[in-house]
XYZ file of C-alpha atoms in Angstrom:
614
model
C 68.313 89.341 70.956
C 68.395 85.684 71.829
C 68.130 84.672 68.190
C 71.509 85.209 66.554
C 72.180 85.698 62.897
C 74.055 82.759 61.444
C 76.991 84.927 60.492
C 77.385 86.138 64.081
C 77.231 82.852 65.980
C 80.981 82.568 66.188
C 81.087 86.003 67.794
C 78.743 85.003 70.576
C 79.534 81.528 71.809
C 83.129 82.204 72.839
C 82.055 84.607 75.537
C 79.496 82.432 77.244
C 82.299 81.363 79.610
C 85.022 84.033 79.537
C 88.506 82.685 79.997
C 89.337 84.755 83.071
C 86.205 83.477 84.828
C 87.066 79.800 84.477
C 89.504 79.770 87.371
C 91.758 81.914 89.544
C 95.026 81.011 87.899
C 95.415 83.862 85.350
C 94.933 86.545 88.012
C 96.178 84.725 91.111
C 99.741 84.107 89.886
C 100.538 87.747 88.983
C 98.900 88.920 92.204
C 101.051 86.599 94.327
C 104.187 87.549 92.393
C 103.471 91.245 92.743
C 103.069 90.945 96.512
C 106.206 88.805 96.749
C 108.045 91.419 94.702
C 107.129 94.078 97.249
C 108.354 91.889 100.126
C 111.646 90.961 98.439
C 112.158 94.555 97.344
C 111.745 95.797 100.906
C 114.152 93.139 102.184
C 116.784 94.194 99.655
C 116.260 97.852 100.477
C 116.532 97.313 104.225
C 119.539 95.047 103.755
C 121.407 97.798 101.940
C 120.328 100.628 104.235
C 121.068 99.163 107.671
C 124.403 97.918 108.891
C 125.162 94.253 109.614
C 124.089 93.169 113.078
C 126.327 90.161 113.587
C 129.377 88.312 112.314
C 129.001 85.074 110.423
C 130.901 82.710 108.165
C 129.702 84.762 105.219
C 131.103 87.848 106.941
C 134.499 86.156 107.294
C 134.425 85.293 103.591
C 133.498 88.848 102.660
C 136.439 90.242 104.607
C 138.949 88.612 102.255
C 137.294 90.116 99.168
C 138.587 93.400 97.709
C 137.646 96.435 99.792
C 135.119 97.880 97.301
C 133.059 94.691 96.986
C 131.083 95.064 100.213
C 130.172 98.767 99.723
C 129.161 98.057 96.134
C 126.998 95.176 97.342
C 125.230 97.544 99.763
C 124.554 100.024 96.958
C 123.383 97.237 94.647
C 121.028 95.917 97.313
C 119.418 99.354 97.684
C 119.025 99.838 93.928
C 117.599 96.350 93.402
C 115.162 96.857 96.272
C 113.841 100.142 94.879
C 113.530 98.778 91.353
C 111.657 95.687 92.543
C 109.215 97.934 94.402
C 108.699 99.932 91.213
C 108.206 96.752 89.184
C 105.704 95.158 91.583
C 102.698 96.875 89.984
C 103.814 95.779 86.523
C 104.177 92.203 87.763
C 100.639 92.289 89.134
C 99.444 93.415 85.719
C 101.390 90.601 83.984
C 103.641 92.996 82.053
C 106.283 91.162 80.046
C 108.908 93.873 80.452
C 108.410 93.974 84.223
C 108.976 90.204 84.304
C 112.175 90.501 82.262
C 113.524 93.275 84.494
C 112.694 91.354 87.692
C 114.385 88.190 86.413
C 117.501 90.228 85.596
C 117.554 92.049 88.962
C 116.931 89.163 91.355
C 120.338 87.440 90.865
C 122.031 90.775 91.600
C 119.920 91.114 94.742
C 120.779 87.586 95.841
C 124.501 88.257 95.485
C 124.204 91.569 97.327
C 122.271 89.930 100.172
C 125.011 87.347 100.657
C 128.025 89.637 100.298
C 126.897 92.628 102.371
C 124.119 91.558 104.691
C 125.129 87.885 104.808
C 121.430 87.047 104.883
C 120.849 83.477 103.765
C 117.126 83.847 104.501
C 116.791 86.959 102.303
C 118.749 85.323 99.509
C 116.558 82.226 99.748
C 113.369 84.305 99.437
C 114.788 86.102 96.406
C 115.748 82.766 94.866
C 112.250 81.383 95.501
C 110.720 84.396 93.736
C 113.109 83.998 90.822
C 112.216 80.322 90.420
C 108.509 81.161 90.640
C 108.861 83.842 87.949
C 110.703 81.520 85.600
C 108.240 78.684 86.147
C 105.205 80.908 85.404
C 106.848 82.966 82.678
C 103.983 82.335 80.256
C 101.576 84.220 82.514
C 103.527 87.430 81.940
C 102.707 88.318 78.365
C 100.883 91.657 78.676
C 101.949 94.339 76.190
C 103.134 97.826 77.255
C 100.778 100.676 78.070
C 100.614 103.906 76.067
C 103.452 106.161 77.179
C 103.453 109.815 78.132
C 106.221 112.271 79.006
C 104.726 113.455 82.285
C 105.840 110.203 83.926
C 109.457 111.394 83.672
C 108.723 114.456 85.812
C 106.650 112.418 88.255
C 109.479 109.889 88.536
C 112.038 112.617 89.214
C 109.929 114.185 91.982
C 108.789 110.959 93.667
C 111.953 108.895 93.300
C 114.138 111.903 94.056
C 112.254 112.489 97.295
C 112.454 108.804 98.184
C 116.181 108.731 97.414
C 116.760 111.716 99.686
C 114.800 110.052 102.525
C 116.607 106.731 102.113
C 119.929 108.548 101.893
C 119.241 110.331 105.168
C 118.609 106.948 106.798
C 121.839 105.545 105.292
C 123.875 108.494 106.604
C 122.343 108.147 110.072
C 122.470 104.336 110.374
C 126.150 104.116 111.421
C 126.283 106.150 114.670
C 129.098 104.073 116.192
C 131.380 104.711 113.203
C 130.637 108.411 112.684
C 133.368 110.932 113.512
C 131.926 113.507 115.903
C 128.253 114.360 116.262
C 127.043 115.844 112.971
C 123.950 118.042 113.046
C 120.815 117.404 110.999
C 121.829 120.127 108.537
C 125.244 118.479 108.053
C 123.523 115.166 107.378
C 121.228 116.802 104.841
C 124.241 118.377 103.141
C 126.028 115.042 103.097
C 123.015 113.375 101.438
C 122.650 116.098 98.812
C 126.350 116.076 97.933
C 126.352 112.270 97.915
C 123.411 112.025 95.525
C 125.462 114.045 93.035
C 128.543 111.853 93.583
C 130.574 114.176 95.823
C 131.889 113.780 99.384
C 129.935 115.503 102.118
C 131.002 117.088 105.452
C 130.635 113.877 107.533
C 133.494 111.428 108.089
C 133.310 107.740 109.057
C 135.713 105.112 110.345
C 136.291 101.476 109.306
C 135.705 102.258 105.604
C 132.017 103.014 106.228
C 132.472 106.187 104.170
C 132.788 103.944 101.085
C 129.525 102.164 101.883
C 127.668 105.439 102.454
C 129.239 107.093 99.408
C 128.460 104.216 97.045
C 124.892 103.984 98.381
C 124.181 107.694 97.936
C 125.793 107.705 94.504
C 123.700 104.704 93.458
C 120.513 106.421 94.605
C 121.339 109.565 92.646
C 122.310 107.571 89.570
C 119.106 105.526 89.786
C 116.977 108.695 89.936
C 118.737 110.296 86.972
C 118.824 107.092 84.892
C 115.143 106.218 85.332
C 114.074 109.821 84.684
C 116.177 109.976 81.524
C 114.785 106.643 80.352
C 111.194 107.787 80.820
C 111.884 111.149 79.167
C 113.723 109.893 76.078
C 112.261 106.431 75.440
C 110.310 106.107 72.185
C 106.727 107.146 72.764
C 104.111 104.407 72.530
C 101.079 106.437 71.431
C 97.597 105.901 72.754
C 94.948 104.499 70.467
C 93.577 107.022 67.990
C 90.749 106.831 65.520
C 92.203 106.192 62.075
C 90.606 107.411 58.862
C 89.569 103.848 58.027
C 88.067 103.353 61.494
C 86.110 106.582 61.152
C 84.803 105.566 57.749
C 83.607 102.210 59.105
C 82.023 103.844 62.149
C 80.148 106.340 59.970
C 78.777 103.463 57.897
C 77.573 101.718 61.064
C 76.051 104.953 62.403
C 74.223 105.494 59.101
C 72.501 102.124 59.581
C 72.159 101.897 63.357
C 72.836 105.405 64.688
C 69.254 105.896 65.892
C 69.729 103.228 68.586
C 71.830 105.304 70.969
C 71.982 109.063 71.488
C 75.654 108.688 72.454
C 76.579 106.816 69.283
C 77.905 109.817 67.350
C 80.391 110.607 70.130
C 82.289 107.470 69.075
C 83.740 109.696 66.337
C 85.952 111.548 68.820
C 89.440 111.263 67.387
C 91.107 110.569 70.715
C 89.328 107.209 70.966
C 90.365 103.856 69.568
C 87.994 101.286 68.069
C 87.793 97.502 67.960
C 85.432 95.821 65.496
C 83.611 92.521 65.522
C 84.993 89.864 63.134
C 82.285 90.660 60.595
C 82.716 94.421 60.951
C 79.029 94.875 61.845
C 79.691 96.301 65.330
C 82.412 98.198 67.141
C 83.373 99.294 70.650
C 85.147 102.635 71.023
C 87.417 103.232 73.988
C 90.242 105.195 75.521
C 92.995 103.890 77.828
C 93.587 105.995 80.931
C 95.728 104.981 83.924
C 95.538 101.316 82.962
C 91.738 101.374 82.501
C 90.316 100.511 79.082
C 87.275 102.779 79.240
C 84.459 102.376 76.712
C 81.594 104.859 76.550
C 77.998 104.346 75.529
C 76.716 101.238 73.798
C 78.644 99.369 71.103
C 78.112 100.841 67.644
C 76.294 98.826 65.002
C 73.975 95.819 64.804
C 72.907 94.542 68.232
C 73.285 90.989 66.978
C 76.992 91.639 66.335
C 77.697 93.307 69.684
C 79.068 90.124 71.322
C 81.796 89.867 68.696
C 82.908 93.459 69.262
C 82.771 92.977 73.039
C 84.916 89.846 72.673
C 87.563 91.802 70.757
C 87.441 94.547 73.402
C 88.005 92.073 76.229
C 90.807 90.343 74.317
C 92.554 93.670 73.864
C 92.142 94.454 77.558
C 93.594 91.088 78.501
C 96.500 91.389 76.060
C 97.599 94.625 77.737
C 96.349 93.701 81.228
C 94.077 96.751 81.233
C 91.056 97.015 83.514
C 87.946 96.847 81.285
C 85.074 99.235 82.073
C 82.109 100.851 80.341
C 80.562 104.169 81.295
C 77.251 105.607 80.148
C 75.774 102.524 78.467
C 72.017 102.052 78.169
C 70.023 99.348 79.927
C 70.141 97.151 76.823
C 73.857 97.715 76.490
C 74.397 96.910 80.160
C 72.481 93.650 79.813
C 74.605 92.548 76.846
C 77.872 93.545 78.503
C 77.081 91.726 81.758
C 75.780 88.630 79.982
C 78.721 88.291 77.611
C 81.534 89.111 80.043
C 80.233 88.257 83.511
C 80.878 91.819 84.691
C 78.552 93.802 86.966
C 76.567 96.966 86.281
C 75.639 99.927 88.469
C 73.186 102.696 87.632
C 75.147 105.903 87.121
C 72.433 108.417 86.317
C 69.786 109.377 83.783
C 69.772 111.045 80.397
C 67.141 113.723 79.711
C 65.338 113.220 76.378
C 62.635 115.550 75.089
C 60.128 114.322 72.504
C 59.570 117.243 70.146
C 55.916 116.376 69.472
C 55.100 116.596 73.187
C 57.011 119.794 73.950
C 55.094 122.988 74.636
C 55.649 126.171 76.600
C 52.003 126.268 77.623
C 50.853 125.221 81.058
C 51.768 125.921 84.661
C 54.683 123.474 84.695
C 56.507 125.493 82.017
C 55.719 128.910 83.450
C 59.258 129.695 84.667
C 60.870 128.731 81.362
C 58.195 130.611 79.396
C 58.637 133.791 81.419
C 62.437 133.673 81.159
C 62.363 133.191 77.385
C 59.850 136.012 76.893
C 61.906 138.362 79.071
C 65.079 137.685 77.084
C 63.278 138.140 73.788
C 61.938 141.502 74.997
C 65.519 142.540 75.669
C 66.226 142.269 71.949
C 67.744 138.814 71.623
C 66.994 136.752 68.556
C 67.868 133.128 67.790
C 68.841 131.052 64.762
C 68.849 127.264 64.457
C 70.615 125.783 61.429
C 72.535 122.771 60.222
C 76.283 123.315 60.460
C 76.682 122.720 56.732
C 74.398 125.711 56.055
C 76.654 128.188 57.869
C 78.881 130.532 55.899
C 82.586 129.765 56.453
C 83.191 133.157 58.061
C 80.306 132.725 60.497
C 81.359 129.180 61.357
C 84.894 130.388 62.069
C 83.496 133.126 64.320
C 81.411 130.583 66.241
C 84.407 128.287 66.666
C 86.531 131.153 67.986
C 83.799 132.266 70.368
C 83.312 128.740 71.727
C 87.037 128.577 72.464
C 87.171 132.018 74.047
C 84.110 131.453 76.249
C 85.609 128.341 77.775
C 86.362 129.042 81.432
C 89.715 127.213 81.785
C 92.526 125.788 79.679
C 91.285 122.249 80.289
C 88.693 120.915 77.874
C 86.176 118.609 79.485
C 84.122 115.738 78.186
C 84.455 112.195 76.922
C 81.241 110.190 76.914
C 79.038 112.994 75.612
C 81.409 115.336 73.824
C 82.546 115.354 70.207
C 85.397 117.826 70.555
C 84.925 119.820 67.351
C 82.573 121.913 65.220
C 83.261 120.891 61.641
C 81.066 121.622 58.632
C 82.855 119.039 56.470
C 82.995 116.057 58.843
C 79.830 116.840 60.816
C 77.627 118.842 58.480
C 74.402 117.260 59.808
C 75.060 118.691 63.275
C 72.850 121.560 64.412
C 73.953 124.972 65.696
C 71.651 127.179 67.756
C 72.884 130.750 68.227
C 71.650 133.788 70.166
C 72.306 137.300 68.837
C 72.004 140.832 70.227
C 72.689 143.852 68.071
C 74.801 146.599 69.607
C 72.929 149.709 70.665
C 73.595 153.229 69.468
C 77.076 154.361 70.387
C 78.103 150.861 71.495
C 81.001 148.941 69.999
C 80.152 145.444 68.736
C 81.819 142.596 70.572
C 84.803 140.645 69.204
C 82.369 138.122 67.696
C 79.848 140.565 66.345
C 76.329 140.183 67.694
C 76.896 136.536 68.757
C 76.133 136.083 72.462
C 75.621 132.335 72.971
C 75.715 129.060 71.072
C 74.742 125.424 71.403
C 75.973 122.507 69.319
C 73.926 119.342 68.734
C 75.282 116.225 67.025
C 73.143 113.847 64.936
C 71.259 111.032 66.623
C 70.206 108.869 63.709
C 68.061 110.512 61.045
C 65.480 112.122 63.320
C 67.247 113.098 66.520
C 69.965 115.351 67.874
C 72.089 115.134 70.999
C 73.308 118.190 72.901
C 77.088 118.379 72.726
C 78.173 121.864 73.777
C 76.779 125.017 75.415
C 78.750 128.253 75.593
C 77.829 131.897 76.246
C 79.329 135.329 76.503
C 79.783 136.258 80.168
C 78.168 139.628 79.494
C 74.984 138.074 78.084
C 71.773 138.007 80.087
C 71.092 134.964 82.289
C 68.837 132.396 80.655
C 70.723 131.950 77.375
C 70.646 128.179 77.831
C 66.887 128.045 78.269
C 66.421 130.380 75.312
C 68.497 128.262 72.935
C 67.101 124.904 74.050
C 63.568 126.203 73.508
C 64.612 127.634 70.119
C 66.097 124.287 69.089
C 62.974 122.387 70.165
C 60.680 124.805 68.341
C 62.791 124.634 65.161
C 63.084 120.845 65.318
C 59.996 120.024 63.174
C 61.352 122.108 60.275
C 64.626 120.172 60.534
C 62.707 116.853 60.683
C 63.924 116.202 64.212
C 61.652 114.183 66.509
C 63.684 113.874 69.719
C 66.396 115.865 71.450
C 68.800 114.442 74.014
C 69.831 117.000 76.631
C 72.251 116.645 79.523
C 73.154 113.609 81.592
C 72.230 113.912 85.291
C 74.420 111.830 87.608
C 72.525 110.011 90.412
C 69.275 111.720 89.402
C 67.058 108.947 90.758
C 68.737 109.188 94.171
C 68.105 112.933 94.313
C 64.481 112.444 93.279
C 63.761 109.644 95.749
C 65.573 111.407 98.576
C 63.312 114.456 98.465
C 60.063 112.493 98.500
C 57.892 112.042 101.552
C 58.747 108.841 103.425
C 62.283 108.491 102.079
C 64.396 106.308 104.357
C 67.427 107.512 106.325
C 69.964 105.887 103.996
C 68.640 107.564 100.861
C 68.339 110.869 102.725
C 71.967 110.692 103.847
C 73.060 109.801 100.344
C 71.060 112.709 98.913
C 72.658 115.028 101.459
C 76.113 113.915 100.342
C 75.205 114.537 96.700
C 73.931 118.014 97.502
C 77.153 118.717 99.409
C 79.227 117.584 96.409
C 77.078 119.806 94.186
C 79.017 122.766 95.570
C 81.881 121.706 93.308
C 80.224 119.473 90.702
C 76.987 119.887 88.794
C 74.914 117.135 90.336
C 71.721 118.614 91.752
C 71.839 121.808 89.643
C 72.131 119.890 86.364
C 69.228 117.640 87.309
C 67.054 120.652 88.215
C 67.977 122.460 85.019
C 67.065 119.530 82.773
C 63.876 118.860 84.668
C 62.543 122.276 83.593
C 61.877 120.895 80.109
C 59.788 117.923 81.329
C 61.925 115.252 79.667
C 61.656 111.522 79.910
C 64.571 110.017 81.794
C 66.586 107.128 80.376
C 68.934 105.346 82.830
C 72.619 104.999 82.071
C 74.979 102.492 83.671
C 78.629 101.866 84.456
C 79.894 98.300 83.890
C 82.867 96.990 85.869
C 84.647 93.710 86.488
C 84.640 93.719 90.313
C 83.980 96.133 93.152
C 87.633 96.798 93.961
C 88.055 98.259 90.463
C 85.455 100.990 91.066
C 87.858 103.583 92.604
C 90.313 103.074 89.781
C 87.575 103.329 87.159
C 86.232 106.451 88.840
C 89.688 108.033 88.728
C 90.060 107.150 85.051
C 86.606 108.565 84.288
C 87.487 111.837 86.049
C 90.637 112.061 83.941
C 88.730 111.276 80.755
C 86.093 113.912 81.465
C 88.767 116.507 82.253
C 88.058 116.939 85.966
C 91.469 115.552 86.925
C 94.534 116.294 84.844
C 97.830 114.429 85.237
C 100.289 116.012 82.851
C 103.403 118.086 82.606
C 103.118 121.771 83.523
C 101.830 123.834 80.652
C 105.190 125.528 79.985
C 106.902 122.135 79.637
C 104.402 120.533 77.279
C 105.315 119.953 73.662
C 102.138 120.410 71.710
C 101.897 118.346 68.554
C 100.169 120.062 65.705
C 98.890 116.796 64.256
C 97.378 115.599 67.496
C 93.633 116.320 67.778
C 92.661 118.470 70.710
C 89.410 117.318 72.273
C 86.979 120.161 72.695
C 84.504 118.886 75.199
C 82.616 121.053 77.587
C 83.435 122.961 80.662
C 80.594 122.604 83.119
C 79.624 125.930 84.616
C 77.255 127.014 87.388
C 73.648 126.815 86.278
C 72.412 130.013 87.875
C 74.881 132.424 86.330
C 76.882 131.332 83.282
C 76.233 128.321 81.089
C 75.313 124.722 81.643
C 77.267 122.263 79.532
C 76.638 118.624 78.905
C 78.757 116.405 81.132
C 79.038 112.696 81.775
């Protein structure tokens, strides 16, 4: 790969020294501003919440102003403080709109600091931040993130709770000017009424009731206004695979699809794609929680990968997204780390079975052989066909069964899931089905004699990659073993030479940890993985795949720096469907035109089905 094609040289050289690695300035300035925004926001918030501690010349000046000016300044200080705290994360990520909002808010905060709190120091800090923002305005050019409606509900719950807590502090921060000794319940009532703009049961002297009333009203108005803005603002959709992108990707897969067993999963329609300048390579990705997450290796000619990677990194920088890659091969990891300066960490291993070497004979395959024979004696039969060879009625029945046999409402999968069974778009895919005829006097099931199915997507011209495994809960245990064996035995007739099975996370750690002489660190780590296997398929998936004597191919995660790993892990969990952040089901507005990913729901190995997960 060191020798580049002449047409691809321009795609390679630019990333020998990535721009963000040349110096700290692009990241340091937003980081400093974000931290300063938090500090100034807290100062404004505290200035509005707590009463003045001393008289000053500014206090004497404020006394001659109209009576409503000082209470309004207190309310403004609270609102500005909260908004600056909310904007701090956007400032750290160099968001242009966060910069514009902060520049507009800081003068209001400065005025409020001087009029109500009479804090020259606080006003000076706010002024310093404002000058710093204006001076470095060119650093804040990142475009907005994709928008979703669930943020409106989250804002209402979080900001509403914060407003109630701050309001309780405001109500309780004037003990010397409170009439009587109100109880906690009376204070709570006063806050709740005040948030809605009404007077509560507590009375104050020296016009403090105006300050408290304006502050509570401002908090309520802020909560309602920000929630309404998030709920009704025009939606900025996430990247989706366009028809033209899909056509280009299919052309690249036709030429280079045999390189990577995960390549076909780039055709998921909830992914976006960026292409190299020559169009000979592409990187497919999805943006989740500010992480631009690519999966597998780039698609296309290896010589053109650097150009596609460059476009990917430019897009990440333009939006200030955190770039990351999950599930890439060793070759892919080497190219990514060389071209971008990022780091790589082994994530797990992919099980690949060479059809020519597979056999049920021998002691090592005894358990699988016995299970398959037992199921066959019970009357089960199997069929392995290309999807395009299925009759429309049978294909529809399989699609319905796959949906019905899913265990929850949440579809899972991203790196190794296609999300559909389609005879038109994916006719070269392979379907393996298990059937059991109803006995005498028995009613056939809702899907006829169909009891289990597996879906394999193409891997070049001579391979397939396991995409989905589903089974009827009433079927005998061992359906997965039966169908995998059936697919491997039918592979020669379909001109298939290799089959990619499931991906086993941290497989090498589990294997090394159980060997004689393993050190204490690896043993502890293995123990933690086994403990986590109670909820996630870690050890069980490795053991299941190992039954078929595969060869193991390592897969890696690529990340910019270590502090990004938790965030990338969270984004990966969301992408795979293990963590869902969305509106409650009854409040969601489902769009008919939006593709619904149909990945896999991992299930316990011993009883129901095993499904491919990343």
